[in-house]
Short mmCIF file of C-alpha atoms in Angstrom, two decimals:
data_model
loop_
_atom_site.label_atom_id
_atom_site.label_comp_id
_atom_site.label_asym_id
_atom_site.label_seq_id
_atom_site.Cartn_x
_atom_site.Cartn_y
_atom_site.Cartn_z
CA UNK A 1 -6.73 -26.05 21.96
CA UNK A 2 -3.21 -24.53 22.06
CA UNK A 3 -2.91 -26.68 18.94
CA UNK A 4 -5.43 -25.72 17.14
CA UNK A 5 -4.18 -22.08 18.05
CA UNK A 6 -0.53 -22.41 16.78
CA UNK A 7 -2.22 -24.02 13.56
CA UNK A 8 -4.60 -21.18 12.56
CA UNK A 9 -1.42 -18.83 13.40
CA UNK A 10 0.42 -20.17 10.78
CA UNK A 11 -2.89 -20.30 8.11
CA UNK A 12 -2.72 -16.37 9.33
CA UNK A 13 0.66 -16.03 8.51
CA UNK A 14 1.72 -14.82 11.89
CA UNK A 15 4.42 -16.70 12.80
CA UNK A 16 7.72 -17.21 11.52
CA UNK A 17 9.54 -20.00 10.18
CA UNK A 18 10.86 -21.75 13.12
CA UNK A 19 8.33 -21.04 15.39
CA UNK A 20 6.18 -22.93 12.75
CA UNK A 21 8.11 -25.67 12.75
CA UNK A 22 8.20 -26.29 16.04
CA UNK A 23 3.79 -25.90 16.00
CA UNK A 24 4.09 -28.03 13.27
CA UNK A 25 6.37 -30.90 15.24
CA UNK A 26 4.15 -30.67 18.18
CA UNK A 27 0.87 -31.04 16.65
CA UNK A 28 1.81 -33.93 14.98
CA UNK A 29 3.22 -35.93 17.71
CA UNK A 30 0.65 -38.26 18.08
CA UNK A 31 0.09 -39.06 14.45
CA UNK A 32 -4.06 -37.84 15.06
CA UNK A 33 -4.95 -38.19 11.01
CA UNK A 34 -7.56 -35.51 11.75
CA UNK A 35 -4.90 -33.32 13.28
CA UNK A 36 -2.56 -33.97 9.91
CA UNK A 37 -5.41 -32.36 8.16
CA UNK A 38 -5.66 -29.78 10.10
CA UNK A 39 -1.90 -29.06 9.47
CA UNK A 40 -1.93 -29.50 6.05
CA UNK A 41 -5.09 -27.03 5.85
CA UNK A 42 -2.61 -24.66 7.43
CA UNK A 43 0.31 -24.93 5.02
CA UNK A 44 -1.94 -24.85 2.26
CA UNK A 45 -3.67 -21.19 3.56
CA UNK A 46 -0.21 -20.09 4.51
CA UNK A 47 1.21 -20.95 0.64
CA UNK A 48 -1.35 -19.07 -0.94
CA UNK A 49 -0.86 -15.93 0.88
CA UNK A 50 2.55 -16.05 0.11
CA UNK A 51 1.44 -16.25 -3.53
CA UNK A 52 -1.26 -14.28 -3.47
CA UNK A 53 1.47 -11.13 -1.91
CA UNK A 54 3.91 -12.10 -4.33
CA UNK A 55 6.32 -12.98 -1.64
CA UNK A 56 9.95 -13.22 -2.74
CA UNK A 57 11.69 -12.20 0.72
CA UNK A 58 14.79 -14.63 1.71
CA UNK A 59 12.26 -15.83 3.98
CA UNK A 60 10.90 -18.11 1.73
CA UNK A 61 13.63 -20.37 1.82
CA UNK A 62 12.73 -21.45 5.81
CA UNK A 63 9.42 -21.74 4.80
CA UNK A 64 10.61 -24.17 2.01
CA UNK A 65 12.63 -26.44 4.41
CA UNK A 66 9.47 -26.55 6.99
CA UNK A 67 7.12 -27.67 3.77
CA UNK A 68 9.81 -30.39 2.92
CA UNK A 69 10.37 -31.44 6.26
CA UNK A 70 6.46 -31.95 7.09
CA UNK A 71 6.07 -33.60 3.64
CA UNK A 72 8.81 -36.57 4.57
CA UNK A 73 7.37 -36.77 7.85
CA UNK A 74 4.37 -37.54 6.17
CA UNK A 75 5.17 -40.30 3.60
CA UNK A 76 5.08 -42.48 6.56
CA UNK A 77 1.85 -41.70 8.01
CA UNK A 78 -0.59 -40.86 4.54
CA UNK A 79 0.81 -40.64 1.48
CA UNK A 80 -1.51 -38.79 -0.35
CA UNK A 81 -1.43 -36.06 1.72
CA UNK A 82 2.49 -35.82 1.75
CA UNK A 83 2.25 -35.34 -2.46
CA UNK A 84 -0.14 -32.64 -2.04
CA UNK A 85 2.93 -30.83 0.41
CA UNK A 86 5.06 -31.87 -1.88
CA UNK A 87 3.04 -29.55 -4.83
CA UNK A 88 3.23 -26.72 -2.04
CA UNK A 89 6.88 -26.62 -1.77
CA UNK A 90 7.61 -27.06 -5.00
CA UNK A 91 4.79 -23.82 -5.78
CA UNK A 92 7.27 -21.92 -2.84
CA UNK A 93 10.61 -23.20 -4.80
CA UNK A 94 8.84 -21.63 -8.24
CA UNK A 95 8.75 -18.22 -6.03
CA UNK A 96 12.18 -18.92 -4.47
CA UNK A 97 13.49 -19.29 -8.31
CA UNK A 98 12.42 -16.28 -9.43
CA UNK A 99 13.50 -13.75 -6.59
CA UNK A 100 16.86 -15.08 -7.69
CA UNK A 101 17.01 -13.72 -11.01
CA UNK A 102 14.52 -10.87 -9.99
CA UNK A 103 15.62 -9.69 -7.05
CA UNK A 104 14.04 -6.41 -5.22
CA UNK A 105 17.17 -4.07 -4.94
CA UNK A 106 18.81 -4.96 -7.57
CA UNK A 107 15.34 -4.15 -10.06
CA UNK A 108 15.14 -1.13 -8.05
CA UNK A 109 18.04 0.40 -9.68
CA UNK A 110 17.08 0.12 -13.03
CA UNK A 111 15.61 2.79 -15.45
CA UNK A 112 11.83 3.50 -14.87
CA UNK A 113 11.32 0.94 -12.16
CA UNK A 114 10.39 3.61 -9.81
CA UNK A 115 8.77 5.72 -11.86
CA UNK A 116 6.04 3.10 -12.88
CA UNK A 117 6.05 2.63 -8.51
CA UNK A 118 5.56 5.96 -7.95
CA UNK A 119 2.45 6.66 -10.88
CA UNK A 120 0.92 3.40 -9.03
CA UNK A 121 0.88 4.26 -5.88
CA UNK A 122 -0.28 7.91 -6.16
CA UNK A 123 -2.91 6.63 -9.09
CA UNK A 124 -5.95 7.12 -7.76
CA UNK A 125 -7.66 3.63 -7.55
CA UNK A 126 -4.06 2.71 -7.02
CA UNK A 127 -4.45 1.46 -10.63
CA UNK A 128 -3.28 2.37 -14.15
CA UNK A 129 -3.38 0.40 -17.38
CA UNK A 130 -0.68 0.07 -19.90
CA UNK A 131 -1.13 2.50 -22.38
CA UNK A 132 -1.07 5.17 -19.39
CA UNK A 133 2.01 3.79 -17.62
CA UNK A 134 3.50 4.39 -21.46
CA UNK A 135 2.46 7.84 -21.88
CA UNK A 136 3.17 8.67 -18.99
CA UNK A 137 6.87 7.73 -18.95
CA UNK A 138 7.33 7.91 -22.74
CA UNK A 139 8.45 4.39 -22.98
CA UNK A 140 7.56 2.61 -26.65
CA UNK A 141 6.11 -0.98 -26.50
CA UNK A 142 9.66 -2.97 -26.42
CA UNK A 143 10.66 -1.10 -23.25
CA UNK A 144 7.63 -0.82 -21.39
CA UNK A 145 7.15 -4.36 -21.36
CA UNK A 146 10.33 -5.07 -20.59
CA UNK A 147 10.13 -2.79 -17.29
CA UNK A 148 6.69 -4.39 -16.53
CA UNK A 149 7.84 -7.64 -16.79
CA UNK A 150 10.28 -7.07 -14.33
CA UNK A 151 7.97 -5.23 -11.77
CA UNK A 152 6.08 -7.80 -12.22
CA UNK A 153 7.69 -10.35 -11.53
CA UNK A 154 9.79 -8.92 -8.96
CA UNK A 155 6.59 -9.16 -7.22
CA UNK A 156 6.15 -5.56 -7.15
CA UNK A 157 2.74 -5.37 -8.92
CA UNK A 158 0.55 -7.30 -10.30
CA UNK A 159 -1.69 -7.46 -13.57
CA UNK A 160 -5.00 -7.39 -12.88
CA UNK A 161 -8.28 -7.16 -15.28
CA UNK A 162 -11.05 -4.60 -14.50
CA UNK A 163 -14.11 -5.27 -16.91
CA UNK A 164 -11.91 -5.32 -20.98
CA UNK A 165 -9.44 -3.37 -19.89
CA UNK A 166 -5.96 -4.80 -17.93
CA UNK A 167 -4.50 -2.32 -15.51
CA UNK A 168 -1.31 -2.63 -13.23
CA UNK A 169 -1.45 -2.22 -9.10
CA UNK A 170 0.95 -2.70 -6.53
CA UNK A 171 1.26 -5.83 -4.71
CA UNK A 172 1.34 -5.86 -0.65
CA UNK A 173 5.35 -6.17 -1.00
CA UNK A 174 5.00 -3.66 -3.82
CA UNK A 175 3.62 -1.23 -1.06
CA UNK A 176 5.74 -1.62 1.42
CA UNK A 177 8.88 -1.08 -1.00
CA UNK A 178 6.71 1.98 -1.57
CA UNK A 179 6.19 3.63 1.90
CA UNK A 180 10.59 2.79 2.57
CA UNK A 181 11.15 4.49 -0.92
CA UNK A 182 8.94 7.60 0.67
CA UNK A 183 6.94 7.26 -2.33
CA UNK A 184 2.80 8.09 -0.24
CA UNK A 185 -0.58 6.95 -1.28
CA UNK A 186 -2.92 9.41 -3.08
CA UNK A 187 -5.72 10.35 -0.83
CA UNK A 188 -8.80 8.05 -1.25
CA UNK A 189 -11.14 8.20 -3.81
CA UNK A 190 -14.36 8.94 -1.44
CA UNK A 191 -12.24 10.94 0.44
CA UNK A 192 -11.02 13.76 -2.02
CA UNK A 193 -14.69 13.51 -4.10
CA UNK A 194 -16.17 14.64 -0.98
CA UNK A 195 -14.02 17.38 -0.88
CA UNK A 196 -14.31 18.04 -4.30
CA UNK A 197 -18.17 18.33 -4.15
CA UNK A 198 -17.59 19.98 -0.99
CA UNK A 199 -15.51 23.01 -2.82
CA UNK A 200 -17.75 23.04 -5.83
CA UNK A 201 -21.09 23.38 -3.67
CA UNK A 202 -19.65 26.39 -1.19
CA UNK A 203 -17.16 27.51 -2.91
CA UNK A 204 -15.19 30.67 -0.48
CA UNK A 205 -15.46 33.79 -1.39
CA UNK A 206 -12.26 36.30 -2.69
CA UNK A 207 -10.89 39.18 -0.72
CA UNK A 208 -8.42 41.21 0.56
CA UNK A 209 -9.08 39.21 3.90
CA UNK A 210 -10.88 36.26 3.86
CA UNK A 211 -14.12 35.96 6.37
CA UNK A 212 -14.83 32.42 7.74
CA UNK A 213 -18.13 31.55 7.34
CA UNK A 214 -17.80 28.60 8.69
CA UNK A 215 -14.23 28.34 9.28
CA UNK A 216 -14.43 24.47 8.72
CA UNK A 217 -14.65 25.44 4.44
CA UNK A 218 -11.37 27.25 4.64
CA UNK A 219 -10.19 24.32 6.46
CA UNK A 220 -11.36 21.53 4.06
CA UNK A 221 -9.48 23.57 1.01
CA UNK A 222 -6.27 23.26 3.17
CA UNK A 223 -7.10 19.92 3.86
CA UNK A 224 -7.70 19.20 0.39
CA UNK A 225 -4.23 21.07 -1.17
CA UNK A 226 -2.28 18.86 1.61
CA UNK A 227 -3.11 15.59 0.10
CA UNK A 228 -3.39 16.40 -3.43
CA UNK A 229 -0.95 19.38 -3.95
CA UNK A 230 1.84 18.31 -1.20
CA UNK A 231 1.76 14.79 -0.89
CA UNK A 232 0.51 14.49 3.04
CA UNK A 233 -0.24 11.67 4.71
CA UNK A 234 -3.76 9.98 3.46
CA UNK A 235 -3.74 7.32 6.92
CA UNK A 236 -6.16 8.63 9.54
CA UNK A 237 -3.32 9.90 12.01
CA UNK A 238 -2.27 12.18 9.15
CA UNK A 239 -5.52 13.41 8.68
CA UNK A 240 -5.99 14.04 12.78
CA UNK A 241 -2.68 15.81 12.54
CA UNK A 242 -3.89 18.48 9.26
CA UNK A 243 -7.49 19.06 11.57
CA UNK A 244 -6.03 19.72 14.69
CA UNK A 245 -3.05 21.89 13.33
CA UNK A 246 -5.81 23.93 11.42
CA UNK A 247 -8.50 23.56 14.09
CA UNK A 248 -5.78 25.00 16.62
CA UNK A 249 -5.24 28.64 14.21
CA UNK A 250 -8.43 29.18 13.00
CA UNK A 251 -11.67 27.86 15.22
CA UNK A 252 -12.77 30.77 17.36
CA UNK A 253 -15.60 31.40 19.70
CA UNK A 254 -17.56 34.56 19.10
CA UNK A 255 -18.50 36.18 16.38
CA UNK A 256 -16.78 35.58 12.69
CA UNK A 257 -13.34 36.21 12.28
CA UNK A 258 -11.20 37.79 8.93
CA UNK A 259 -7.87 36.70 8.32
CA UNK A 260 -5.46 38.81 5.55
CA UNK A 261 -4.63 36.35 2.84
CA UNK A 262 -0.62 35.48 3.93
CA UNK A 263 -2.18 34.58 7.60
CA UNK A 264 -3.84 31.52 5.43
CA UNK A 265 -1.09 30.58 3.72
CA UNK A 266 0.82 30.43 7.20
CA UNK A 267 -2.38 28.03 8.04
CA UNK A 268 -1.61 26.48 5.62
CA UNK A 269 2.15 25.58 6.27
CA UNK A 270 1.39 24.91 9.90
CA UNK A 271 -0.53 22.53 9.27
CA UNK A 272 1.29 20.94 7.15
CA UNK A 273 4.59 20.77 9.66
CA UNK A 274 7.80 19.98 7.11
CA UNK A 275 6.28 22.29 4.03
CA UNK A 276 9.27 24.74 2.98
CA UNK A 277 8.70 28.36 3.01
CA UNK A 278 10.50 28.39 0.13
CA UNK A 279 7.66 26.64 -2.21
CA UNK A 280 5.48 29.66 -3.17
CA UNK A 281 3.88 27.67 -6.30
CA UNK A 282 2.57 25.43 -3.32
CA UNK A 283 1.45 28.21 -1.14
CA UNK A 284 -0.28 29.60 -4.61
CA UNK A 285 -1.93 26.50 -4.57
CA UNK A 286 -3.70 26.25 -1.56
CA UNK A 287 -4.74 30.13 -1.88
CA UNK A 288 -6.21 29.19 -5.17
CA UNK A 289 -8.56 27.14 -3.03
CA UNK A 290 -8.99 29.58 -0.63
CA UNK A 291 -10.32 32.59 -2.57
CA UNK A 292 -11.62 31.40 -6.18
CA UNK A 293 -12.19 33.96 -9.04
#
């Protein structure tokens, strides 16, 4: 059983290189054919979810010498099944190949590369197509394919189809690069409609000072400006962290309560922890929420 455990770690992915090898050597000390299946299954799910991520971390090459390694060991036992290793390191070596003339930090430094990062991962959908990547950058056809190219096959993103129409989104690498880079995810798309509809339905009323009626409305438009407007957070602890620093200033027992319009845009700022004082455009924005014409 602590076999079959080690193997379905490494079809996971959860294990690293040498600890797979040494799963690997293990299970196939007795030469059980069913148990080479079972480690070839486990290869075989572990290659394509390098593929499928795009994988071109310096990683790869470990992985290639435990492929390699379990493919000889296998020429002895059942040939067949060592050639079908064999196509699986050889896939790994194609991926190994072209981190080397691709590689991450070096792509990163050229023009527009994270720009077309940046419009993916606060896209909502987490998707754009080509002729919007264009536009948006002002990039002719020569040079925007030339950047998407090498996103692309940096591992980065990926091209994906969507009904006629080809759009770009980031790979799982791709958003990792993106969350070191401080680039952050738009908020949801069922997320942000709900507060959409949410505004358009009961919209708040303009004052002098604003009466909160309930005071979870006034809440959901600084909710709303914080991931749209200022770039908070969309992961659930971020969201906790806008309630409660709202929730803290303005839910009150009793009867309702009026606030003066710069006492919301202090709300506002609290809530958001690390916004600047010294960003009135953003502090426009949320109040432009708050009390609609």
């Amino acid at each position: 059983m602590a076999t079959d455990a080690t193997l379905d770690d490494i079809a996971l992915g959860d294990v690293a290189p040498a600890l797979a090898r040494a799963a690997l050597s293990k299970a196939l000390r007795e030469g059980d054919p069913r148990t080479m299946q079972k480690a070839y299954a486990a290869v075989r799910a572990w290659v394509w979810k390098a593929l499928d991520g795009r994988r071109r971390d310096p990683e790869l090459r470990e992985w290639f010498d435990v492929l390699k390694r379990l493919a000889a060991f296998l020429r002895t036992k059942d040939a067949a099944l060592a050639e079908r290793v064999v196509a699986l390191h050889e896939l790994v070596q194609e991926s190994i190949a072209v981190s080397e003339r691709f590689p991450v930090q070096s792509v990163l430094k050229r023009r527009h590369v994270r720009d077309v990062l940046k419009m993916l991962v606060s896209a909502p959908g987490g998707r754009v197509d080509r002729a919007g990547i264009g536009s948006g950058l002002g990039l002719k056809q020569g040079n925007l394919t030339r950047v998407l190219n090498m996103v692309t096959e940096a591992g980065l993103a990926e091209r994906a189809a969507y009904g006629k129409q080809a759009e770009f989104q980031l790979t799982r690498a791709g958003e990792a690069v993106c969350r070191s880079l401080g680039f952050r995810k738009a908020a949801p798309d069922w997320e942000a409609g709900t507060w959409r509809a949410r505004g358009a339905a009961a919209p708040l009323p303009r004052k002098d000072a604003l009466e909160i009626l309930p005071t979870t409305r006034l809440v959901e438009a600084v909710q709303r400006q914080l991931f749209e407007q200022a770039g908070y957070g969309s992961d659930r602890a971020s969201v906790q962290a806008v309630k409660a620093a709202a929730g803290r200033t303005l839910f009150t027992k009793g009867p309702p309560v009026k606030r003066p319009a710069g006492q919301v845009v202090g709300v506002a700022r609290e809530a958001h922890g690390s916004w600047p004082t010294s960003q009135p455009q953003a502090a426009a924005l949320l109040l432009s929420e708050a009390f609609h014409d």
